[in-house]
Amino acid sequence: MTPHHRRKRLLLTLLSAFLLASLTACWSSKDIDKMGVGVGLSLDVAHPSPVEQELEKRGGAYPKSDKITLTYQFINPKATGKEGTSTGPQQKAYLNVSETGDSLHQITREFALRQDGPIYSPHLKVIVISEALAQSYRLDHLLDQYLRDNEIRPSCLIFISKDKAMDALESKKQGELPALHLLGITDNENRTDRLIHPVSLARLATHMNSGSSFLLQNLVSAEKEVKFAGAAVINGVTKRWGGFLDEHDLEGLTWITGKGKGGVLKSLDKKTGQLLVYEIKTMDSTITPKVEKDRISFEVTIKSEGRLSEKWVTSGDPFDQGFLKRVEQTTEAEVQQLVRNVTNKMQKQFKADVAGFGNRLRIEYPRTWEKVKTDWDRTFCTVPISYAVHVTISDFGASGLLSKSFRITLPNESALLLRKKPE
């Protein structure tokens, strides 16, 4: 055999080996329809389901104390496969399965005795914890296993439910996955100032390690529908539920932090008592700490630009600068009331700084912070806070009282030609 033939044979052998390897496809693959793909999870105070109780009566029990009920939400591959067909009743897109016990890891492994196929959690999107459970147990204990488990992604979001947490994972809409529905609502931050930025597992760990109090978005449920309603205050020291901010309180807190991306604010005109609505375009807040001889205080400057989006004041003309100034002052007064109400709740009722005042003190006065950080929430309760609010209406929409054709100058100095209203 000549050298040329030997090289040719070697190349053919290598090519054959490569093609053979490529034909084996993904040797570590698993059939997705044989796995329990978990997308949501809820934690409640223990209430074993009738199925669990019956199984235990028939000998399906193991040593445990009933403290927590864990509900896993799985994707139902049979339902998704039938979508779009007209034959037969459609199944729900999800399956919720509950187990009760005292160890979350052991409860999860109990599913292996009832479900065919392993639980697959990398796509877990949300964890909902009931308010009652968060009052009874420390959050770091409840979530310890999920923070350690490298199969669950740190981007998984955490919520508190005022009702049963498992109710937040129900839906009456055909084909809807409740866990993904909750995830979708968090995208509406630019439409309302009553949503806080969602807290992920990774961010939650940071909050708990810092020892600072923080907020988790609260959910309420009714007839298999869910609404984001206010926020739960988690005490930084006890790591337990410490109180509840309603939606109005949350609006005030959003103005203090300046993290709102949109929303509307209602107020009543001082002269007529009629309704005015301000739509937020931009919002900004500066929290300035001051320290004078160990006396700590804060000044908060809030600035916002927006539009007059709705007016029930019959006599008010949006083209009149005097009226617009009146609307600005009315809106500023409403914001002042919101921020002072929620500040009073933080300092007097919850005794917890969930607005980030301590963080600003840490950045600008690190030596002072070192003295007060171990008991900051208690110090925060006595700190004076002043507010300055500046609202600018830069737009009032397309309607007004037109009597003739004329040119006006908007607050942002752009000109607009308006024509006489037809008779």
Coordinates of C-alpha atoms in Angstrom, one line a residue:
M1 CA 0.0 0.0 0.0
T2 CA 1.4 3.3 -1.0
P3 CA 1.7 6.3 1.4
H4 CA -1.0 8.0 -0.5
H5 CA -3.5 5.1 0.1
R6 CA -2.6 5.0 3.8
R7 CA -3.4 8.7 4.2
K8 CA -6.6 8.3 2.4
R9 CA -7.6 5.4 4.6
L10 CA -6.7 7.4 7.7
L11 CA -8.9 10.3 6.6
L12 CA -11.8 8.0 5.8
T13 CA -11.5 6.4 9.3
L14 CA -11.5 9.8 11.0
L15 CA -14.4 11.0 9.0
S16 CA -16.4 7.8 9.8
A17 CA -15.7 8.2 13.5
F18 CA -16.8 11.9 13.4
L19 CA -20.1 11.0 11.6
L20 CA -20.7 8.1 14.0
A21 CA -20.3 10.5 17.0
S22 CA -22.6 13.1 15.5
L23 CA -25.4 10.5 15.0
T24 CA -25.6 9.7 18.7
A25 CA -27.4 13.1 19.2
C26 CA -27.6 14.3 22.8
W27 CA -26.8 11.3 25.0
S28 CA -27.8 13.2 28.2
S29 CA -31.3 14.2 26.9
K30 CA -34.4 13.4 28.8
D31 CA -38.0 13.2 27.5
I32 CA -39.6 16.4 28.6
D33 CA -43.1 14.8 28.8
K34 CA -41.7 12.3 31.3
M35 CA -40.4 15.1 33.6
G36 CA -42.3 17.3 36.1
V37 CA -41.3 20.8 34.8
G38 CA -42.0 23.1 37.8
V39 CA -42.8 26.7 37.1
G40 CA -44.3 27.8 40.4
L41 CA -44.2 27.0 44.1
S42 CA -46.3 28.1 47.1
L43 CA -45.8 27.7 50.8
D44 CA -48.7 27.7 53.3
V45 CA -49.4 26.9 56.9
A46 CA -50.0 23.2 57.0
H47 CA -53.4 21.9 55.9
P48 CA -53.0 18.4 54.5
S49 CA -55.3 17.8 51.5
P50 CA -58.0 15.1 51.6
V51 CA -55.8 13.0 49.3
E52 CA -52.9 13.2 51.7
Q53 CA -55.1 12.4 54.7
E54 CA -56.5 9.4 52.9
L55 CA -53.1 8.2 51.8
E56 CA -51.8 8.4 55.4
K57 CA -54.7 6.5 56.7
R58 CA -53.9 3.7 54.2
G59 CA -50.3 3.5 55.5
G60 CA -48.6 6.1 53.3
A61 CA -47.2 8.1 56.2
Y62 CA -43.6 8.8 57.4
P63 CA -42.3 10.4 60.6
K64 CA -42.9 14.2 60.4
S65 CA -44.9 17.0 62.0
D66 CA -47.3 19.0 59.8
K67 CA -46.0 22.6 59.7
I68 CA -45.9 23.6 56.0
T69 CA -47.9 22.7 52.9
L70 CA -45.8 23.0 49.7
T71 CA -47.7 23.2 46.4
Y72 CA -45.7 22.6 43.2
Q73 CA -47.1 23.9 39.9
F74 CA -46.1 21.7 36.9
I75 CA -46.7 22.3 33.2
N76 CA -49.2 19.8 31.9
P77 CA -47.7 18.6 28.6
K78 CA -50.9 16.8 27.6
A79 CA -52.9 20.0 27.8
T80 CA -50.4 22.0 25.7
G81 CA -50.3 19.2 23.1
K82 CA -54.1 19.5 22.6
E83 CA -54.3 23.3 22.3
G84 CA -55.9 24.3 19.1
T85 CA -57.8 21.0 18.6
S86 CA -61.6 21.0 18.8
T87 CA -62.1 17.4 19.9
G88 CA -62.6 16.5 23.5
P89 CA -62.5 18.7 26.7
Q90 CA -59.3 20.6 27.1
Q91 CA -57.2 20.0 30.2
K92 CA -55.7 22.8 32.3
A93 CA -52.3 23.9 31.3
Y94 CA -51.0 23.2 34.7
L95 CA -51.1 20.7 37.5
N96 CA -50.9 21.7 41.2
V97 CA -49.8 19.0 43.6
S98 CA -49.5 19.6 47.4
E99 CA -47.5 17.8 50.1
T100 CA -47.3 18.6 53.8
G101 CA -44.5 18.2 56.3
D102 CA -41.8 20.0 58.2
S103 CA -38.7 19.8 55.9
L104 CA -39.1 21.5 52.5
H105 CA -36.4 19.3 51.0
Q106 CA -38.1 16.1 52.3
I107 CA -41.5 17.3 51.1
T108 CA -40.1 17.8 47.6
R109 CA -38.7 14.3 47.7
E110 CA -42.1 13.0 48.7
F111 CA -43.3 14.0 45.2
A112 CA -41.1 11.2 43.9
L113 CA -43.4 8.7 45.6
R114 CA -46.5 10.1 43.9
Q115 CA -45.4 11.6 40.6
D116 CA -44.0 9.7 37.6
G117 CA -40.7 11.2 36.6
P118 CA -38.3 13.6 38.4
I119 CA -39.1 17.2 39.3
Y120 CA -37.2 19.7 37.0
S121 CA -36.8 23.1 38.7
P122 CA -34.5 25.3 36.5
H123 CA -37.6 26.9 35.0
L124 CA -39.1 27.7 38.4
K125 CA -40.3 31.3 38.0
V126 CA -42.1 32.3 41.3
I127 CA -42.3 31.3 44.9
V128 CA -45.4 32.6 46.8
I129 CA -45.4 32.5 50.6
S130 CA -48.5 33.0 52.7
E131 CA -48.6 35.9 55.1
A132 CA -49.6 33.6 58.0
L133 CA -46.5 31.4 57.3
A134 CA -44.2 34.4 57.1
Q135 CA -45.5 35.6 60.5
S136 CA -44.7 32.1 62.0
Y137 CA -41.3 31.3 60.6
R138 CA -38.2 33.3 59.6
L139 CA -37.9 33.9 55.9
D140 CA -34.3 32.7 55.8
H141 CA -35.4 29.4 57.3
L142 CA -38.2 29.0 54.9
L143 CA -36.1 29.7 51.8
D144 CA -32.8 28.2 53.0
Q145 CA -33.1 25.1 50.8
Y146 CA -33.9 27.1 47.7
L147 CA -31.0 29.4 48.3
R148 CA -28.7 26.4 48.6
D149 CA -30.2 24.4 45.7
N150 CA -28.2 25.1 42.5
E151 CA -31.0 23.7 40.3
I152 CA -33.3 26.7 41.1
R153 CA -32.1 29.9 39.4
P154 CA -31.5 32.9 41.5
S155 CA -33.7 35.0 39.2
C156 CA -36.8 33.2 40.6
L157 CA -39.2 35.9 42.1
I158 CA -40.5 35.9 45.7
F159 CA -44.0 37.1 46.6
I160 CA -46.2 37.2 49.8
S161 CA -49.8 36.3 49.6
K162 CA -52.4 37.8 52.1
D163 CA -54.6 34.7 51.5
K164 CA -53.6 31.1 50.9
A165 CA -50.4 31.1 48.8
M166 CA -51.7 28.1 46.8
D167 CA -54.7 30.3 45.6
A168 CA -52.3 32.6 43.8
L169 CA -51.3 29.6 41.6
E170 CA -54.9 29.1 40.3
S171 CA -56.4 30.4 37.1
K172 CA -59.8 30.1 35.3
K173 CA -58.4 31.1 31.9
Q174 CA -57.9 28.2 29.5
G175 CA -54.3 27.6 28.6
E176 CA -52.9 30.1 31.2
L177 CA -50.0 29.2 33.5
P178 CA -50.6 31.1 36.7
A179 CA -46.9 31.3 37.6
L180 CA -46.1 32.9 34.2
H181 CA -49.1 35.2 34.7
L182 CA -47.6 36.5 37.9
L183 CA -44.3 37.0 36.1
G184 CA -46.0 39.0 33.4
I185 CA -47.7 41.4 35.8
T186 CA -44.3 42.5 37.0
D187 CA -43.7 44.0 33.6
N188 CA -46.3 46.7 34.2
E189 CA -44.1 48.9 36.2
N190 CA -44.4 51.7 33.6
R191 CA -48.2 51.7 34.0
T192 CA -48.6 52.1 37.7
D193 CA -46.7 53.4 40.8
R194 CA -48.2 50.6 43.0
L195 CA -45.8 47.9 41.9
I196 CA -42.4 47.5 43.5
H197 CA -39.5 46.2 41.6
P198 CA -39.8 42.4 42.0
V199 CA -37.4 40.7 44.5
S200 CA -35.5 37.7 43.2
L201 CA -33.9 35.0 45.3
A202 CA -30.5 36.5 44.7
R203 CA -31.7 40.0 45.8
L204 CA -33.5 38.5 48.8
A205 CA -30.3 36.9 50.0
T206 CA -28.6 40.3 49.8
H207 CA -31.4 42.0 51.8
M208 CA -31.3 39.3 54.5
N209 CA -27.5 39.3 54.8
S210 CA -27.5 43.1 55.2
G211 CA -29.9 43.0 58.2
S212 CA -32.0 45.8 56.7
S213 CA -35.8 45.7 56.5
F214 CA -37.3 45.4 53.0
L215 CA -40.5 44.9 51.1
L216 CA -42.0 42.0 49.1
Q217 CA -44.9 42.5 46.7
N218 CA -48.2 41.3 48.2
L219 CA -50.8 39.3 46.3
V220 CA -54.6 38.9 47.0
S221 CA -56.7 36.3 45.3
A222 CA -60.4 35.9 44.6
E223 CA -62.2 33.4 42.3
K224 CA -59.0 32.2 40.8
E225 CA -57.8 35.7 39.9
V226 CA -54.9 37.5 41.5
K227 CA -54.1 41.2 42.1
F228 CA -50.9 42.8 43.2
A229 CA -52.0 44.7 46.3
G230 CA -49.6 46.6 48.5
A231 CA -46.4 45.1 50.0
A232 CA -45.4 43.1 53.0
V233 CA -42.8 44.6 55.3
I234 CA -40.1 42.0 56.3
N235 CA -38.2 43.0 59.4
G236 CA -34.5 43.0 58.9
V237 CA -33.7 41.6 62.4
T238 CA -36.4 39.0 62.9
K239 CA -36.6 38.1 59.1
R240 CA -40.4 37.7 59.6
W241 CA -43.5 39.5 58.3
G242 CA -43.6 42.8 60.2
G243 CA -46.6 44.6 58.6
F244 CA -48.5 45.5 55.5
L245 CA -48.4 48.6 53.3
D246 CA -51.6 49.0 51.4
E247 CA -51.7 50.3 47.8
H248 CA -52.0 53.9 48.9
D249 CA -49.0 53.5 51.2
L250 CA -47.0 51.9 48.4
E251 CA -47.7 54.9 46.2
G252 CA -46.2 57.2 48.8
L253 CA -43.2 54.9 49.2
T254 CA -42.6 54.9 45.4
W255 CA -42.5 58.8 45.5
I256 CA -40.0 58.7 48.3
T257 CA -37.7 56.3 46.5
G258 CA -38.3 58.0 43.1
K259 CA -38.2 54.5 41.5
G260 CA -41.7 54.8 39.8
K261 CA -41.7 54.4 36.1
G262 CA -45.3 55.6 35.5
G263 CA -48.8 55.7 36.8
V264 CA -51.5 58.2 37.7
L265 CA -52.2 60.3 40.8
K266 CA -55.7 61.5 41.7
S267 CA -56.3 64.7 43.6
L268 CA -59.2 67.1 44.3
D269 CA -59.2 70.7 43.1
K270 CA -59.1 73.0 46.2
K271 CA -61.6 75.5 44.8
T272 CA -64.2 73.1 43.4
G273 CA -63.5 69.8 45.1
Q274 CA -63.6 68.1 41.7
L275 CA -61.3 65.5 40.3
L276 CA -58.0 66.0 38.7
V277 CA -55.7 63.2 37.4
Y278 CA -51.9 63.6 36.9
E279 CA -50.1 61.1 34.7
I280 CA -46.5 60.5 35.7
K281 CA -43.9 60.7 32.9
T282 CA -40.8 61.0 35.1
M283 CA -40.1 60.7 38.7
D284 CA -36.9 61.4 40.6
S285 CA -36.0 61.6 44.3
T286 CA -32.9 62.7 46.2
I287 CA -32.6 61.6 49.8
T288 CA -30.0 63.8 51.5
P289 CA -28.8 62.8 55.0
K290 CA -27.5 65.4 57.4
V291 CA -25.5 64.8 60.6
E292 CA -24.9 67.6 63.1
K293 CA -23.3 66.6 66.4
D294 CA -24.6 63.0 66.0
R295 CA -28.0 64.3 65.2
I296 CA -29.3 62.7 62.1
S297 CA -31.9 64.1 59.8
F298 CA -33.0 63.7 56.1
E299 CA -34.2 66.0 53.4
V300 CA -36.0 64.5 50.5
T301 CA -36.4 66.4 47.2
I302 CA -39.0 64.9 44.8
K303 CA -39.3 66.1 41.2
S304 CA -41.8 64.9 38.6
E305 CA -42.9 65.8 35.2
G306 CA -46.2 64.6 33.7
R307 CA -49.4 65.5 32.0
L308 CA -52.9 66.5 33.0
S309 CA -54.6 63.4 31.8
E310 CA -58.2 63.9 33.2
K311 CA -60.1 66.9 34.4
W312 CA -63.5 67.1 36.0
V313 CA -63.2 70.8 36.9
T314 CA -65.8 72.4 34.6
S315 CA -64.4 75.9 35.0
G316 CA -60.8 75.0 34.6
D317 CA -59.1 75.7 31.2
P318 CA -56.0 73.6 30.5
F319 CA -54.8 76.4 28.2
D320 CA -54.7 78.8 31.1
Q321 CA -51.2 78.8 32.8
G322 CA -52.9 79.9 36.0
F323 CA -55.1 76.8 36.0
L324 CA -52.2 74.5 35.2
K325 CA -50.2 76.1 38.1
R326 CA -53.2 75.3 40.4
V327 CA -53.2 71.7 39.2
E328 CA -49.4 71.4 39.9
Q329 CA -49.9 72.7 43.4
T330 CA -52.8 70.4 44.1
T331 CA -50.7 67.4 42.8
E332 CA -47.8 68.5 45.0
A333 CA -50.0 68.6 48.1
E334 CA -51.3 65.1 47.3
V335 CA -47.8 63.8 47.0
Q336 CA -46.8 65.5 50.3
Q337 CA -49.7 63.8 52.0
L338 CA -48.8 60.4 50.5
V339 CA -45.2 60.5 51.6
R340 CA -45.9 61.8 55.1
N341 CA -48.5 59.1 55.7
V342 CA -46.2 56.3 54.7
T343 CA -43.3 57.9 56.7
N344 CA -45.5 57.9 59.7
K345 CA -46.3 54.3 59.2
M346 CA -42.7 53.3 58.8
Q347 CA -41.6 55.2 61.9
K348 CA -44.5 54.7 64.3
Q349 CA -46.3 51.6 63.3
F350 CA -43.7 49.2 61.7
K351 CA -40.5 50.8 63.1
A352 CA -38.7 49.8 59.9
D353 CA -36.9 51.7 57.2
V354 CA -38.0 50.2 54.0
A355 CA -37.3 53.3 51.9
G356 CA -33.5 53.2 51.9
F357 CA -32.7 56.1 54.2
G358 CA -30.1 54.0 56.0
N359 CA -28.4 53.2 52.8
R360 CA -28.0 56.9 51.9
L361 CA -26.6 57.5 55.4
R362 CA -24.1 54.6 54.9
I363 CA -22.9 56.1 51.7
E364 CA -22.5 59.7 52.7
Y365 CA -21.7 59.3 56.4
P366 CA -20.0 55.9 56.8
R367 CA -18.5 56.6 60.3
T368 CA -21.9 57.6 61.6
W369 CA -23.5 54.6 60.0
E370 CA -21.0 52.3 61.8
K371 CA -22.3 53.6 65.1
V372 CA -26.0 53.1 64.3
K373 CA -26.2 50.3 61.8
T374 CA -26.8 47.5 64.3
D375 CA -30.0 49.1 65.6
W376 CA -30.8 51.3 62.6
D377 CA -34.6 50.6 62.5
R378 CA -34.9 51.8 66.1
T379 CA -32.8 55.0 65.4
F380 CA -34.8 55.6 62.2
C381 CA -38.0 55.9 64.2
T382 CA -36.8 59.1 65.8
V383 CA -35.1 60.8 62.8
P384 CA -36.8 64.0 61.4
I385 CA -37.5 63.9 57.7
S386 CA -38.6 66.9 55.6
Y387 CA -40.0 66.7 52.1
A388 CA -39.9 69.2 49.1
V389 CA -42.1 68.2 46.1
H390 CA -41.9 69.9 42.7
V391 CA -44.4 68.8 40.0
T392 CA -44.3 70.2 36.4
I393 CA -47.2 69.7 34.0
S394 CA -45.6 69.6 30.5
D395 CA -48.6 68.3 28.6
F396 CA -52.4 68.5 28.9
G397 CA -53.5 66.3 26.0
A398 CA -55.5 67.4 23.0
S399 CA -58.8 68.8 24.4
G400 CA -59.6 72.2 25.9
L401 CA -61.9 75.2 25.7
L402 CA -61.2 76.7 22.2
S403 CA -62.9 79.9 21.3
K404 CA -60.7 81.0 18.4
S405 CA -57.6 80.2 16.5
F406 CA -54.5 81.1 18.4
R407 CA -51.0 80.0 19.3
I408 CA -49.9 79.0 22.8
T409 CA -46.6 78.2 24.3
L410 CA -46.4 75.0 26.3
P411 CA -44.4 74.8 29.5
N412 CA -41.6 73.0 27.7
E413 CA -41.4 76.1 25.3
S414 CA -42.7 74.2 22.3
A415 CA -45.4 76.1 20.3
L416 CA -48.8 74.6 19.3
L417 CA -51.2 76.2 16.9
L418 CA -54.9 75.6 17.9
R419 CA -57.8 76.3 15.6
K420 CA -61.3 77.5 16.4
K421 CA -63.7 74.8 17.6
P422 CA -66.4 74.2 14.9
E423 CA -69.8 75.8 15.7

